[in-house]
Coordinates of C-alpha atoms in Angstrom, one line a residue:
M247 CA 0.0 0.0 0.0
G248 CA 1.0 3.6 -0.5
R249 CA 3.2 3.2 -3.6
L250 CA 1.4 6.1 -5.3
Q251 CA 0.5 8.0 -2.1
D252 CA -0.8 11.6 -2.8
R253 CA -0.3 11.3 -6.5
V254 CA -3.0 12.1 -9.1
A255 CA -3.9 9.6 -11.8
L256 CA -5.9 10.4 -14.9
V257 CA -7.4 7.2 -16.4
F258 CA -8.8 7.3 -19.9
G259 CA -11.4 4.5 -19.9
A260 CA -13.8 3.4 -17.1
S261 CA -15.1 0.0 -18.0
P262 CA -15.2 -2.5 -15.1
H263 CA -12.5 -4.5 -16.8
I264 CA -9.0 -3.1 -17.7
A265 CA -9.4 0.6 -17.1
G266 CA -11.7 0.4 -14.1
T267 CA -9.5 -2.2 -12.5
T268 CA -6.4 -0.1 -13.1
A269 CA -8.1 3.0 -11.7
H270 CA -9.0 1.0 -8.6
W271 CA -5.4 -0.4 -8.3
F272 CA -4.0 3.2 -8.5
A273 CA -6.5 4.3 -5.7
K274 CA -5.6 1.3 -3.5
E275 CA -1.9 2.5 -3.7
G276 CA -2.8 6.0 -2.5
A277 CA -3.5 7.9 -5.7
R278 CA -6.4 10.3 -6.2
V279 CA -8.1 9.2 -9.5
A280 CA -9.9 10.9 -12.3
V281 CA -11.7 8.5 -14.6
V282 CA -12.8 9.4 -18.1
D283 CA -15.3 7.8 -20.4
I284 CA -17.4 8.9 -23.4
R285 CA -20.3 7.4 -21.5
A286 CA -21.3 9.4 -18.4
E287 CA -22.8 6.3 -16.8
A288 CA -19.6 4.3 -17.1
A289 CA -17.4 7.1 -15.7
E290 CA -19.8 7.7 -12.8
R291 CA -20.2 4.0 -12.0
C292 CA -16.4 3.5 -11.9
A293 CA -15.8 6.6 -9.7
A294 CA -18.7 5.5 -7.4
F295 CA -17.1 2.1 -7.0
I296 CA -13.7 3.5 -6.0
K297 CA -15.3 6.1 -3.6
G298 CA -17.3 3.2 -2.1
K299 CA -14.0 1.6 -1.2
G300 CA -13.0 4.7 0.7
Y301 CA -10.7 6.3 -1.9
E302 CA -10.8 9.5 -3.9
A303 CA -12.2 9.5 -7.4
H304 CA -13.8 11.9 -9.8
A305 CA -15.7 11.2 -13.0
L306 CA -15.1 13.1 -16.2
V307 CA -17.1 12.7 -19.5
G308 CA -15.8 13.3 -23.0
D309 CA -14.2 11.8 -26.1
P310 CA -10.4 12.1 -26.0
T311 CA -10.1 11.3 -29.7
Q312 CA -11.5 14.9 -30.2
E313 CA -8.9 17.5 -29.6
A314 CA -11.2 20.0 -27.8
D315 CA -12.4 17.2 -25.5
A316 CA -8.9 15.9 -24.8
K317 CA -7.7 19.4 -23.8
R318 CA -10.7 20.0 -21.6
L319 CA -10.6 16.6 -19.9
V320 CA -7.0 17.1 -18.8
A321 CA -7.7 20.7 -17.7
E322 CA -10.7 19.5 -15.6
A323 CA -8.5 16.9 -13.9
V324 CA -6.0 19.5 -13.1
A325 CA -8.6 21.9 -11.9
H326 CA -10.1 19.3 -9.6
Y327 CA -6.9 17.8 -8.2
G328 CA -4.2 20.5 -8.9
R329 CA -2.0 18.4 -11.2
V330 CA -1.6 15.1 -12.9
D331 CA 1.2 12.7 -12.0
I332 CA 0.1 9.6 -13.8
M333 CA -1.8 8.9 -17.0
F334 CA -3.2 5.5 -18.2
N335 CA -4.9 5.3 -21.6
Q336 CA -7.2 2.7 -23.0
V337 CA -8.9 4.7 -25.6
G338 CA -10.1 3.0 -28.8
N339 CA -12.5 0.5 -30.4
Q340 CA -11.6 -2.6 -32.4
Y341 CA -13.0 -3.2 -35.9
R342 CA -12.4 -6.7 -37.4
H343 CA -12.4 -7.1 -41.2
T344 CA -10.4 -8.9 -43.8
I345 CA -8.4 -6.6 -45.9
M346 CA -10.4 -7.2 -49.1
D347 CA -13.6 -6.4 -47.1
M348 CA -12.2 -3.4 -45.2
N349 CA -14.3 -0.3 -45.2
L350 CA -12.7 3.1 -44.7
H351 CA -15.0 4.1 -41.9
D352 CA -13.9 1.3 -39.7
W353 CA -10.2 1.6 -40.8
N354 CA -10.2 5.3 -39.9
G355 CA -12.1 4.5 -36.7
S356 CA -9.4 2.2 -35.5
L357 CA -6.6 4.7 -36.3
T358 CA -8.5 7.6 -34.7
G359 CA -9.4 5.7 -31.6
Y360 CA -6.1 4.1 -30.8
L361 CA -3.5 6.3 -32.5
T362 CA -5.0 9.8 -32.5
G363 CA -6.5 9.2 -29.1
G364 CA -3.1 8.1 -27.8
M365 CA -1.4 11.2 -29.3
L366 CA -4.0 13.6 -27.9
T367 CA -4.1 12.2 -24.4
T368 CA -0.3 12.3 -24.3
K369 CA -0.1 15.8 -25.8
Y370 CA -2.3 17.5 -23.2
T371 CA -1.3 15.4 -20.2
A372 CA 2.4 15.9 -21.0
R373 CA 1.8 19.7 -21.3
A374 CA 0.1 19.7 -17.9
M375 CA 2.9 17.7 -16.3
A376 CA 5.6 19.9 -17.8
E377 CA 3.9 23.1 -16.8
A378 CA 3.6 21.9 -13.2
G379 CA 7.1 20.6 -13.1
V380 CA 5.8 17.0 -12.5
A381 CA 8.1 14.1 -13.1
G382 CA 5.2 12.1 -14.5
S383 CA 4.4 8.6 -15.8
I384 CA 2.4 8.1 -19.0
I385 CA 1.2 4.5 -19.7
H386 CA -0.6 3.3 -22.8
L387 CA -2.4 0.0 -23.2
V388 CA -1.1 -1.6 -26.4
S389 CA -1.5 -5.3 -27.3
D390 CA 0.4 -8.3 -28.4
A391 CA -1.3 -7.5 -31.7
A392 CA 1.1 -4.6 -32.0
H393 CA 4.0 -7.0 -32.4
Q394 CA 2.5 -9.7 -34.6
G395 CA 0.2 -10.0 -37.6
E396 CA -3.3 -11.3 -37.1
A397 CA -5.4 -12.3 -40.2
G398 CA -8.8 -10.5 -40.1
N399 CA -7.6 -7.9 -37.7
T400 CA -5.2 -5.7 -39.6
A401 CA -6.7 -2.4 -38.7
Y402 CA -6.1 -3.2 -35.0
N403 CA -2.6 -4.4 -35.8
A404 CA -1.8 -1.2 -37.6
A405 CA -3.3 1.1 -35.0
K406 CA -1.7 -0.6 -32.0
A407 CA 1.7 -0.9 -33.7
G408 CA 1.5 2.8 -34.5
L409 CA 0.7 3.6 -30.9
L410 CA 3.6 1.4 -29.7
N411 CA 6.1 3.3 -31.8
F412 CA 4.5 6.6 -31.1
C413 CA 5.1 5.9 -27.4
R414 CA 8.8 5.1 -28.0
G415 CA 9.2 8.5 -29.8
A416 CA 7.3 10.3 -27.1
A417 CA 9.5 8.7 -24.4
M418 CA 12.6 10.1 -26.1
E419 CA 11.0 13.6 -26.6
L420 CA 9.6 13.9 -23.1
A421 CA 12.6 12.5 -21.2
P422 CA 14.1 16.0 -20.7
H423 CA 10.9 16.9 -18.9
R424 CA 11.3 13.9 -16.6
I425 CA 8.2 12.4 -18.1
R426 CA 8.3 8.7 -18.7
V427 CA 6.3 6.9 -21.4
N428 CA 5.8 3.2 -21.3
T429 CA 3.3 0.7 -22.7
I430 CA 1.7 -2.6 -21.6
S431 CA 1.0 -5.3 -24.2
P432 CA -1.5 -8.0 -22.9
T433 CA -2.6 -11.1 -24.8
F434 CA -6.2 -12.5 -24.9
M435 CA -8.1 -11.2 -21.8
D436 CA -10.2 -13.5 -19.7
H437 CA -13.1 -11.0 -19.4
L438 CA -13.8 -11.6 -23.1
L439 CA -15.3 -15.0 -22.0
W440 CA -18.1 -13.3 -20.2
Q441 CA -18.3 -10.1 -22.1
Y442 CA -19.1 -11.7 -25.5
P443 CA -21.3 -14.6 -26.5
A444 CA -19.6 -18.0 -26.5
K445 CA -20.3 -18.4 -30.2
M446 CA -17.8 -15.6 -30.9
L447 CA -15.0 -17.4 -29.1
N448 CA -15.9 -21.0 -29.8
P449 CA -13.2 -22.6 -32.0
R450 CA -15.5 -24.9 -33.9
I451 CA -17.1 -22.1 -35.9
H452 CA -14.0 -20.0 -36.8
G453 CA -12.5 -19.9 -40.2
P454 CA -9.0 -19.0 -41.4
H455 CA -9.2 -15.3 -40.6
T456 CA -9.9 -15.3 -36.9
M457 CA -8.2 -16.9 -33.9
S458 CA -10.3 -18.5 -31.2
A459 CA -9.8 -18.4 -27.4
D460 CA -8.5 -21.9 -27.7
D461 CA -5.9 -20.8 -30.2
F462 CA -4.5 -18.2 -27.8
L463 CA -4.7 -20.5 -24.8
K464 CA -2.8 -23.3 -26.5
G465 CA 0.1 -20.9 -27.3
I466 CA 0.5 -19.6 -23.7
P467 CA 3.1 -21.6 -21.7
L468 CA 1.7 -20.5 -18.3
G469 CA -1.6 -22.0 -19.4
R470 CA -4.1 -19.2 -18.6
F471 CA -5.5 -16.0 -20.0
C472 CA -4.3 -12.6 -19.0
N473 CA -6.7 -10.7 -16.7
A474 CA -7.3 -7.1 -15.7
R475 CA -5.5 -7.5 -12.4
D476 CA -2.3 -8.5 -14.3
I477 CA -2.6 -5.1 -16.1
G478 CA -3.4 -3.2 -13.0
N479 CA -0.3 -4.6 -11.3
A480 CA 1.9 -3.7 -14.2
A481 CA 0.4 -0.2 -14.4
V482 CA 1.1 0.4 -10.7
F483 CA 4.7 -0.6 -11.2
L484 CA 5.1 1.7 -14.2
A485 CA 3.4 4.5 -12.4
S486 CA 5.6 4.2 -9.2
D487 CA 9.1 5.2 -8.4
E488 CA 10.1 1.5 -8.7
S489 CA 10.2 2.0 -12.5
S490 CA 11.8 5.5 -12.3
F491 CA 14.6 4.4 -14.7
M492 CA 12.3 2.9 -17.3
T493 CA 11.0 4.8 -20.3
G494 CA 10.2 3.8 -23.9
Q495 CA 9.6 0.2 -22.8
D496 CA 6.9 -2.3 -23.5
F497 CA 5.7 -4.5 -20.6
L498 CA 4.6 -7.7 -22.2
L499 CA 1.9 -9.8 -20.5
D500 CA 1.5 -12.9 -22.6
G501 CA 2.3 -15.7 -20.2
G502 CA 5.6 -16.5 -22.1
A503 CA 4.0 -16.9 -25.5
R504 CA 6.5 -14.8 -27.5
A505 CA 9.5 -16.2 -25.8
G506 CA 9.1 -19.6 -27.5
Y507 CA 9.5 -20.9 -31.0
Y508 CA 6.5 -19.8 -33.1
C509 CA 5.7 -23.5 -34.0
W510 CA 5.6 -24.6 -30.3
R511 CA 2.1 -25.1 -29.0
P512 CA 2.4 -26.0 -25.3
G513 CA -1.4 -26.4 -25.0
A514 CA -1.3 -29.1 -27.6
H515 CA 0.6 -31.3 -25.2
S516 CA -1.1 -30.3 -22.0
G517 CA -4.5 -30.7 -23.7
I518 CA -5.9 -27.6 -22.0
T519 CA -9.0 -26.0 -23.6
T520 CA -11.0 -22.9 -22.9
E521 CA -13.7 -25.1 -21.3
D522 CA -11.1 -26.4 -18.8
A523 CA -9.9 -22.9 -18.1
I524 CA -13.4 -21.6 -17.3
H525 CA -13.7 -24.1 -14.5
D526 CA -11.0 -22.2 -12.6
L527 CA -12.1 -18.8 -13.8
E528 CA -13.7 -16.4 -11.4
P529 CA -15.4 -13.4 -13.1
H530 CA -14.3 -10.0 -11.8
Q531 CA -15.1 -6.4 -12.1
Y532 CA -12.9 -3.5 -11.0
G533 CA -10.5 -6.2 -9.9
E534 CA -12.9 -7.8 -7.4
L535 CA -14.8 -11.0 -7.7
A536 CA -18.2 -10.6 -9.4
P537 CA -20.2 -13.8 -8.5
H538 CA -23.3 -12.4 -10.2
I539 CA -21.6 -12.9 -13.6
K540 CA -22.1 -16.3 -15.1
I541 CA -20.0 -17.7 -18.0
S542 CA -22.0 -19.7 -20.5
Y543 CA -19.6 -21.4 -22.9

């Protein structure tokens, strides 16, 4: 406890999964948290959950992919708390199409959400940090899809890879201001198993352009999916003084998948399946158990 004591964290995203859990983890470590979402209900629900745990939280509403909103949201966080020490960004929406069926609306939506949103949140948060003389930490959620090609998901590949390299450049540029910029790249998340219908994840119906939950699980040596608490733990580390000599780095959360030969499928030998994993899976929201959620797979 107290690793982020008296710091101010601005979290772009407020779902009960990754962003909400990360905001909760920041608050547990002593940070005062401002949570942003384009949906007022989501931002207010996240802030209420954190305040219900006895921590400080403030809800902000807007679209950080729009420059006026990004500027306003950072200014409102500063007006409320006095400064921003930490930023965590999970802005963006995924659009899945094959290249030959790609439409420009969804392609541009991917780039605007992840890449432009990442640039604008960094631009205005870094300005606020520099003006206040804050030695800050900026953290962006990327993905293992930023490092590898995935058939049927090239818009996401391109946007996340762009964000990854943007963050490397930003780390170099902002280092003289003592502002660190790092990223987190998770693999398949366990909350997808209760967030989406089973038929979207069931390996028996997928064709050559989409990977199933089983495909991911069989390639992960540690034999489980990533979860939001894994990301929250990594984000706390990157936000804290424990990582004060780290910038321009990507924190990979893939259970060892990229460390092995591409052709090695550890799950093919263990026999683990998504159905097996679900037996040990406990749904969670904001990092805490959510027994009211039932997984139907």
